[in-house]
XYZ file of C-alpha atoms in Angstrom:
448
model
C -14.124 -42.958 41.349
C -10.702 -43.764 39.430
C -8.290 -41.615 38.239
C -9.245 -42.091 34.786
C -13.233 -40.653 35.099
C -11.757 -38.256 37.497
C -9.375 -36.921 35.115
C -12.496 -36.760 32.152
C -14.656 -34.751 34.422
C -11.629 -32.367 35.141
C -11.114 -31.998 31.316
C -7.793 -33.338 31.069
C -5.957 -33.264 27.955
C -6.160 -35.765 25.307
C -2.031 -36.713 26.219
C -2.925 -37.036 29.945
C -6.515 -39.301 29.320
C -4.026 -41.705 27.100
C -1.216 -41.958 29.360
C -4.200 -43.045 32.641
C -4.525 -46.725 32.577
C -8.259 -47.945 32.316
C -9.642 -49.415 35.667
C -9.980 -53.142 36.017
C -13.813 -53.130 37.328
C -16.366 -50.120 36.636
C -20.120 -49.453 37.924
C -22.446 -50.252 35.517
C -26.421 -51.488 35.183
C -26.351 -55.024 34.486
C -28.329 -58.465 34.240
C -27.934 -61.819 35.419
C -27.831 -64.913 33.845
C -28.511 -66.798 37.329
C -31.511 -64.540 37.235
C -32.998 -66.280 34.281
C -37.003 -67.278 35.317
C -37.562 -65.054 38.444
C -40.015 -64.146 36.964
C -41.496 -67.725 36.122
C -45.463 -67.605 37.322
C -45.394 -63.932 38.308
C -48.096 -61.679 37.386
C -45.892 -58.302 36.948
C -42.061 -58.561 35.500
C -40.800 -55.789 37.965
C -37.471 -55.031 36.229
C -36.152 -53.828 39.587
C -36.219 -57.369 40.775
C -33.329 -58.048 37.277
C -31.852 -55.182 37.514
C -28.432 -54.865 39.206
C -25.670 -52.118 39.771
C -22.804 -52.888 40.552
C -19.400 -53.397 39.472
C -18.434 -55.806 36.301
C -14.771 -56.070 34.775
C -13.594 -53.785 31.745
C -14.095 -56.014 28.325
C -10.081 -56.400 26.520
C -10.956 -53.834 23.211
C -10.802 -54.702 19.720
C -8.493 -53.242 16.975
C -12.165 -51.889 15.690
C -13.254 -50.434 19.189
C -13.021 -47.134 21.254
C -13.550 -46.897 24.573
C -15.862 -44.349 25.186
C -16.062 -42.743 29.327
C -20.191 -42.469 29.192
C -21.511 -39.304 30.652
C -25.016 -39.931 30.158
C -27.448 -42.850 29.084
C -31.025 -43.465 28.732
C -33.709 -46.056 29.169
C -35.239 -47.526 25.850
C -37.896 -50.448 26.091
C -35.361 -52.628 24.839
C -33.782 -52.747 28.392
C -37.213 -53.366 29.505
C -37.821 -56.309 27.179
C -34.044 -57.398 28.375
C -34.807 -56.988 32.051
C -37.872 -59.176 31.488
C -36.109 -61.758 29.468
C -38.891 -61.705 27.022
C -39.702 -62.447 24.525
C -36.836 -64.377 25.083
C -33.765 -63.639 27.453
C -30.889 -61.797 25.712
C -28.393 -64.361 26.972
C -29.476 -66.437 24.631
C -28.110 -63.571 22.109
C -24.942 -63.360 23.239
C -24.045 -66.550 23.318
C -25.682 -66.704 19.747
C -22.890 -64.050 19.076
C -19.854 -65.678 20.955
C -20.240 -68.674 18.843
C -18.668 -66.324 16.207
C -15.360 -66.582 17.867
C -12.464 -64.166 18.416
C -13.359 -61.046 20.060
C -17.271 -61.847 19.770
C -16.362 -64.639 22.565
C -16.194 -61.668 24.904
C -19.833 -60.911 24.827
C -20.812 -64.347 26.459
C -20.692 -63.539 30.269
C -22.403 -64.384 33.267
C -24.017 -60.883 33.077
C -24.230 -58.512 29.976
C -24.215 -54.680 30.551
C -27.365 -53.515 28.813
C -28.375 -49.583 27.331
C -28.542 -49.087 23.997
C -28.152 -44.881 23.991
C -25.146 -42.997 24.793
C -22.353 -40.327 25.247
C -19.411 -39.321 26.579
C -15.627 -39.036 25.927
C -13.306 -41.101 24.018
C -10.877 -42.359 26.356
C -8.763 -45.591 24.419
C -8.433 -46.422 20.586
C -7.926 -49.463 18.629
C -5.082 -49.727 16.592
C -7.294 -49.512 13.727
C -9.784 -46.580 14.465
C -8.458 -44.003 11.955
C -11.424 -41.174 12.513
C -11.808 -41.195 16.163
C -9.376 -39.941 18.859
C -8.355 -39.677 22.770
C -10.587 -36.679 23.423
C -13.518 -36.724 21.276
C -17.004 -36.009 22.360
C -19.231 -38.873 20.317
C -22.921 -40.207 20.806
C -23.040 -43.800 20.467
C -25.646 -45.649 17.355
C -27.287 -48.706 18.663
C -26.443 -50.142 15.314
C -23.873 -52.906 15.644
C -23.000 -53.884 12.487
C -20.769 -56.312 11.076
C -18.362 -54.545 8.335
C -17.371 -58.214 6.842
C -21.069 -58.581 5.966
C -21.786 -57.980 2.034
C -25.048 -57.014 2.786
C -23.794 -53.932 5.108
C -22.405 -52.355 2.395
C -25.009 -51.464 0.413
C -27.085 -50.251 3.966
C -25.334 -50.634 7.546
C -28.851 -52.350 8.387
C -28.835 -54.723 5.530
C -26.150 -57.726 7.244
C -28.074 -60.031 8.929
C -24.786 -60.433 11.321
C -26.166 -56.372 12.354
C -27.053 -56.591 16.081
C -28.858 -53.883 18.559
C -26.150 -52.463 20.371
C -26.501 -53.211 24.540
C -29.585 -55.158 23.583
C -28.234 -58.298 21.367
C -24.406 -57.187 22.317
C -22.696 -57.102 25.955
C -20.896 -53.763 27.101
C -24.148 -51.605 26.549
C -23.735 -47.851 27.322
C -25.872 -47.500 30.851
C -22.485 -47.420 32.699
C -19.291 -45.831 33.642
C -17.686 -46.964 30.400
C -18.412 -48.675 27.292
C -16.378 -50.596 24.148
C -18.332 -49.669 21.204
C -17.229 -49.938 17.378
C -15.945 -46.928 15.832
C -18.563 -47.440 13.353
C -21.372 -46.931 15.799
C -19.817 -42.800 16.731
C -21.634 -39.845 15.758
C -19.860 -36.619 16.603
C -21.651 -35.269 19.878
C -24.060 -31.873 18.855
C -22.080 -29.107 21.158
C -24.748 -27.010 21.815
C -26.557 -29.953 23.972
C -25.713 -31.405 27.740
C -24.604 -34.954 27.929
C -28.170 -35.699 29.346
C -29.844 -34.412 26.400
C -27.338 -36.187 24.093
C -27.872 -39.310 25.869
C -31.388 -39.626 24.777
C -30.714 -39.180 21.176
C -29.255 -41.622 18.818
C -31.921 -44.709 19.225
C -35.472 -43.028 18.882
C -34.266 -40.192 16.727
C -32.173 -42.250 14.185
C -34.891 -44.877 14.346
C -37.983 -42.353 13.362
C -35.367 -40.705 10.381
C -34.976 -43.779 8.909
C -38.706 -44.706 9.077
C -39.817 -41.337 8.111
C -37.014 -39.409 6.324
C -34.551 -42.000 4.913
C -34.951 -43.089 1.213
C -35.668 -46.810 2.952
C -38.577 -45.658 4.926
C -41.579 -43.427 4.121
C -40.024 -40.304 2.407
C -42.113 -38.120 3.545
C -42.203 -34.669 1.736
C -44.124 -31.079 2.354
C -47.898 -31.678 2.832
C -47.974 -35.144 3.893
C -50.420 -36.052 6.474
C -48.733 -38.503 8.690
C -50.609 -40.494 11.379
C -48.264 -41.015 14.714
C -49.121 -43.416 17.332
C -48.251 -42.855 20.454
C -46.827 -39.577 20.001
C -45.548 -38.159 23.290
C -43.226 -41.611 23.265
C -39.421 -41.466 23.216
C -40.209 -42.280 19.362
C -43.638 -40.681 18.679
C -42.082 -37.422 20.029
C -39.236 -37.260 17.588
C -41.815 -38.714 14.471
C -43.936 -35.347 15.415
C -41.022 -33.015 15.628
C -39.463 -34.967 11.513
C -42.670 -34.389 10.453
C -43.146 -30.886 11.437
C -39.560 -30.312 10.312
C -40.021 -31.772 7.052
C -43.160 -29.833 6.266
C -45.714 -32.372 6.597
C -48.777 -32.437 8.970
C -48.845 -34.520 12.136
C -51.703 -36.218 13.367
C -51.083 -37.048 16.734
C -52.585 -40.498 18.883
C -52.439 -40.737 22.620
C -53.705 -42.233 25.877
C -54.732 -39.419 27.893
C -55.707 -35.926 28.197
C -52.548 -34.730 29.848
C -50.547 -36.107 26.495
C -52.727 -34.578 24.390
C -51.939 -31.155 26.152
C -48.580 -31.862 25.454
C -48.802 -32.208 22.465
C -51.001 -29.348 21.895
C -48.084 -27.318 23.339
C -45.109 -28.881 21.114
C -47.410 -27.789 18.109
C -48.946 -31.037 17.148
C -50.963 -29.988 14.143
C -54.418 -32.671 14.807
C -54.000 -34.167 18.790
C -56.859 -37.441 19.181
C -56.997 -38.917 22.313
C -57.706 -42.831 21.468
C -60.491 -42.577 23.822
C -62.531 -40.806 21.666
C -62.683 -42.983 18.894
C -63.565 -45.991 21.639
C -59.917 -47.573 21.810
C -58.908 -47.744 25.179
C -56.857 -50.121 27.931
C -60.264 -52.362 28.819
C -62.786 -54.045 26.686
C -63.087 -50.991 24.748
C -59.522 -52.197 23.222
C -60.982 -55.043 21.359
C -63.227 -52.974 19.169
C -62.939 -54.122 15.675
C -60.031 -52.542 13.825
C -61.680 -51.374 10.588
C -64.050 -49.794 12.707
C -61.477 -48.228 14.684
C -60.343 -47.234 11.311
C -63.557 -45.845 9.845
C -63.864 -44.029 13.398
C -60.000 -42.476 12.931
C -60.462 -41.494 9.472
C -63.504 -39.412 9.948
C -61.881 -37.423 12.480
C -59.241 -36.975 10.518
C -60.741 -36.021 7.703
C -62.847 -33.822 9.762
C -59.916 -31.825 10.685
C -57.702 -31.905 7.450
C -60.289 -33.224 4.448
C -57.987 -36.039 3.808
C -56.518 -39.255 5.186
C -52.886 -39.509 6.329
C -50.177 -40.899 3.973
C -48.449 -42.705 6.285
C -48.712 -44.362 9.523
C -46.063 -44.504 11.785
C -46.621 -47.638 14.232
C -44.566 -48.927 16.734
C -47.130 -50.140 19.115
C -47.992 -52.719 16.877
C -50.814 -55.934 17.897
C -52.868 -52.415 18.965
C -52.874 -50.558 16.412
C -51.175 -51.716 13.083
C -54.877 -53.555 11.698
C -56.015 -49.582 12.169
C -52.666 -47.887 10.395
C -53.418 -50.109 7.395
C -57.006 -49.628 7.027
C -56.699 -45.529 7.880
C -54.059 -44.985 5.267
C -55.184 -43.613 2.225
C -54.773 -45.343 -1.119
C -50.807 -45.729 -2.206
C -50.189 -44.865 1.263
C -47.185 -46.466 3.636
C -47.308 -48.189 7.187
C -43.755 -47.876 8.724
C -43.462 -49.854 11.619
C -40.300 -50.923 14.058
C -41.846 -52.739 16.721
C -44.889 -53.850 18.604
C -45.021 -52.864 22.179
C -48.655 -54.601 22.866
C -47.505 -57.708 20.692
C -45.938 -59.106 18.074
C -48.729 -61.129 16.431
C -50.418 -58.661 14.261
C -54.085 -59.137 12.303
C -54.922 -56.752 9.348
C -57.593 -57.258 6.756
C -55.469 -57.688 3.429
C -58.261 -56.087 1.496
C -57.624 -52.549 2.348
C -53.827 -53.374 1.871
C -53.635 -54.725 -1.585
C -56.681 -53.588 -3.271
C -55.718 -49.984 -2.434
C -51.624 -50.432 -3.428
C -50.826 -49.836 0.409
C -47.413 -50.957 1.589
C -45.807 -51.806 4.433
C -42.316 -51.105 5.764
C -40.321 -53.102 8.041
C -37.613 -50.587 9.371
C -34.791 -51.286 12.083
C -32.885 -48.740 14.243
C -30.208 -46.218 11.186
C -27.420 -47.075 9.027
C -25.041 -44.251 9.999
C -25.042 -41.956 7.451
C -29.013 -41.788 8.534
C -27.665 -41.075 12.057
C -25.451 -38.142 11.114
C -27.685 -36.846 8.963
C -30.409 -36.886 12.092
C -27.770 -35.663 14.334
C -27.331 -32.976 11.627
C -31.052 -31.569 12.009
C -30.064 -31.283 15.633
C -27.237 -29.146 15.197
C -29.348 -26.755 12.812
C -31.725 -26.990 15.778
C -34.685 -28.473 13.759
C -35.067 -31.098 16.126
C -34.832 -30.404 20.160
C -34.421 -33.149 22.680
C -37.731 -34.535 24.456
C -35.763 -35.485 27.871
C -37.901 -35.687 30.631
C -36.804 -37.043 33.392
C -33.123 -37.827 34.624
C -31.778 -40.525 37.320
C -28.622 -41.584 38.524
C -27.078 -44.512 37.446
C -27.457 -45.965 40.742
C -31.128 -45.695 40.577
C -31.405 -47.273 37.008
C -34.207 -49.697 37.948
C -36.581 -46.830 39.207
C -35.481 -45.533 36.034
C -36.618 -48.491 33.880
C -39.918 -49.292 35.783
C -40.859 -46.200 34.907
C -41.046 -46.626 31.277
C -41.616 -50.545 31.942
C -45.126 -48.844 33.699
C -45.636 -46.209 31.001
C -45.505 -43.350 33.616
C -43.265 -40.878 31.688
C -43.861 -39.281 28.381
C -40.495 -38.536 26.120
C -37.339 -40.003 27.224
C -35.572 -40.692 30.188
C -32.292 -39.983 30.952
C -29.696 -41.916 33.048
C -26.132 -39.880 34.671
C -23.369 -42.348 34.129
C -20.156 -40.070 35.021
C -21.562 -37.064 35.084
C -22.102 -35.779 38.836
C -25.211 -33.502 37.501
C -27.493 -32.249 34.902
C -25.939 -29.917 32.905
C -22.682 -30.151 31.667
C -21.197 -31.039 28.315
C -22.034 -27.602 26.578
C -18.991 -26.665 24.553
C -21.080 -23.889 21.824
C -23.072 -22.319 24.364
C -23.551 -19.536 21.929
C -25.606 -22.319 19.641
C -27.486 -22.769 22.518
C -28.298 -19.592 22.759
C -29.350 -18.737 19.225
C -31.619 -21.812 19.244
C -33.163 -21.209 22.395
C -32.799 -22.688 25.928
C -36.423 -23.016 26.580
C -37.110 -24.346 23.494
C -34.169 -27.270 24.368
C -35.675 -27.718 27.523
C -39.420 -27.635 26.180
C -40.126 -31.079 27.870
C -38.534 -30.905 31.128
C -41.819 -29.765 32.468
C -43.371 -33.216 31.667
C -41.451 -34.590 34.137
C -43.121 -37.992 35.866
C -42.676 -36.062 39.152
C -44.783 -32.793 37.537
C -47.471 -34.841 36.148
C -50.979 -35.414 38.130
């Protein structure tokens, strides 16, 4: 380890982590652009086969940049998609982003450093970071955005220059350090280890701007909002907003075992997709209006109503469902499509009922302090489930690649174990260490 991470995990002094020179090369989880169609004519993408860790040279920093000494990580599907190169491979993003020029040229590599979640300690400053300093504790936004871009002033998310951070950029935050914008830190909750940290800022600000923010669904007290896939890194947090928020959460998932857990996070309605006939075989290609009329009477069976929004992010799946099973005026929020992108709805229910639909992308970040916010009140708990080392960051990854975990995943970049990074233990206290730790028990390793 160099003398600079060393120094971090001692808890040297601001002065002392300024005056260590940053090392040349650094561990990190990383693709290959040699590596481009492995996976041509194979029948399963095994990201281990893409995945590599190993050591990659420290990027030169940007007056705009910090250099942040990561602590902790985690595995979003992004890094799945990335490790796949589908839809297409993210090389083709960077150099998309290099032809920019000036420091953007950096990002075009022979390998990119992927992760789009995570924390750790401020170690360098540009010479034109003003808020941030040699010391700080910050959580990393996946939001890359481009502060030259008109359109990012009126929302972060708004510039179509905006890129997702370790996805469509280099330098992403599964390693031993990471150059990230000043713009994209969020001051680091204190009550919370850098593991729980680390599986913050993507899923949580994503579901607050889809569920909370004033550009997603608004939801308010009484609201009965349908969650797919709800014991996912995002579904988790959705339940947990809309619980917060006063609303009632109707939970979808794949299995018994998921519906327990939700049962015991306090999931107001829990449906196993089973019952109403939509399952992983043939059973899946039941019509979706009739998936929909199925839905809606168990809903409605439970609650006398039908939910006022839908929060999708599996997408092909289930978004012709979320539009029928809305009620009229209500909202279909939706930020990706893990079974596909090519989506089929009958426009009926959509426009003869004033339904909507809302295209939302990662959080500006104002939406990400304000989520990291409800954290530090303690209205929202991390869903961490399982944690690897960095060196084992493919295991890591094929386990959400397989869909073998529920909640998130957590990587150890510097830190040497679980733990650490608790600085208002008394926080911790007062909001309850079991109740922090709720989902540790669903660990991959715990589950039958």
């Amino acid at each position: 380890m160099d003398t600079l991470a060393e120094a971090v995990l001692s808890g040297a002094a601001p002065e002392e982590l300024g005056r260590l020179p940053l090392p040349q090369v650094f561990p990190a989880a990383h693709l290959r652009a040699a590596d481009v169609g492995i996976f041509d004519g194979a029948s399963d993408r095994d990201v281990r086969r893409s995945l590599h860790v190993g050591p990659v040279p420290m990027p030169r920093l940007a007056p705009d940049e910090v250099v942040l000494a990561v602590m902790a990580s985690s595995i979003n599907y992004n890094t799945v998609w990335s490790a796949m190169f589908e839809p297409i491979s993210t090389f083709t993003a960077l150099r998309r982003f290099a032809r920019q020029g000036g420091y953007a040229a950096r990002h075009d590599l022979p390998h990119q450093i992927v992760g789009s979640d995570a924390v750790g300690v401020v170690v360098r400053v540009g010479d034109g970071v003003r808020h941030w300093n040699v010391g700080d504790h910050a959580m990393v936004s996946p939001a890359y955005v481009d502060d030259q871009d008109p359109g990012a002033h009126a929302d972060g998310m708004m510039g179509p220059e905006g890129r997702a951070w370790g996805y469509e950029t280099n330098f992403g935050g599964l390693a031993h350090y990471t150059v990230v914008r000043a713009s994209q830190l969020v001051p680091k909750p204190p009550h919370l280890t850098w593991e729980e940290a680390a599986s913050l800022t993507l899923c949580a600000g994503t579901a607050y701007r889809m569920l909370v923010s004033d550009r997603g669904a608004q939801i308010k007290q009484g609201d009965v909002v349908l969650v797919w896939g709800a014991t996912g890194g995002l579904g988790g947090f959705a339940v947990q907003m809309v619980k917060n928020g006063g609303g009632v959460a109707v939970g979808v998932v794949s299995s018994e075992r998921k519906a327990q857990i939700l049962r015991e996070q306090g999931c107001d309605v829990v449906i196993d997709r089973r019952e109403i006939g939509m399952g992983d075989g043939p059973e899946a290609t039941v019509d979706a209006i009739e998936l929909g009329k199925r839905l809606g009477r168990r809903i409605r069976a439970e609650l006398g109503e039908d939910p006022r929004v839908a929060f999708d992010y599996v997408g092909r799946a289930t978004f012709g469902t979320s539009v029928h099973v809305v009620r009229r005026g209500g909202v279909v929020v939706t930020c990706g499509s893990s079974t596909g992108y090519q989506h089929q709805y009958d426009n009926r229910y959509l426009w003869m009922n004033l339904k909507r639909v809302i295209g939302s992308h990662i959080a500006n970040l104002q939406e990400q302090w304000d989520t990291a916010r409800l954290f530090r009140q303690g209205g929202l708990v991390p869903i961490l489930t399982d944690v690897y080392p960095l060196a084992e960051t493919g295991e890591a990854l094929r386990l959400v690649q397989t869909n073998r975990h529920v909640g998130k995943v957590g990587v150890l970049c510097l830190a040497p174990h679980e733990g650490l990074g608790v600085t208002d233990q008394e926080a911790r206290e007062r909001i309850g260490v079991g109740r922090l730790t709720s989902w540790r028990r669903y660990a991959s390793t715990a589950r039958v």
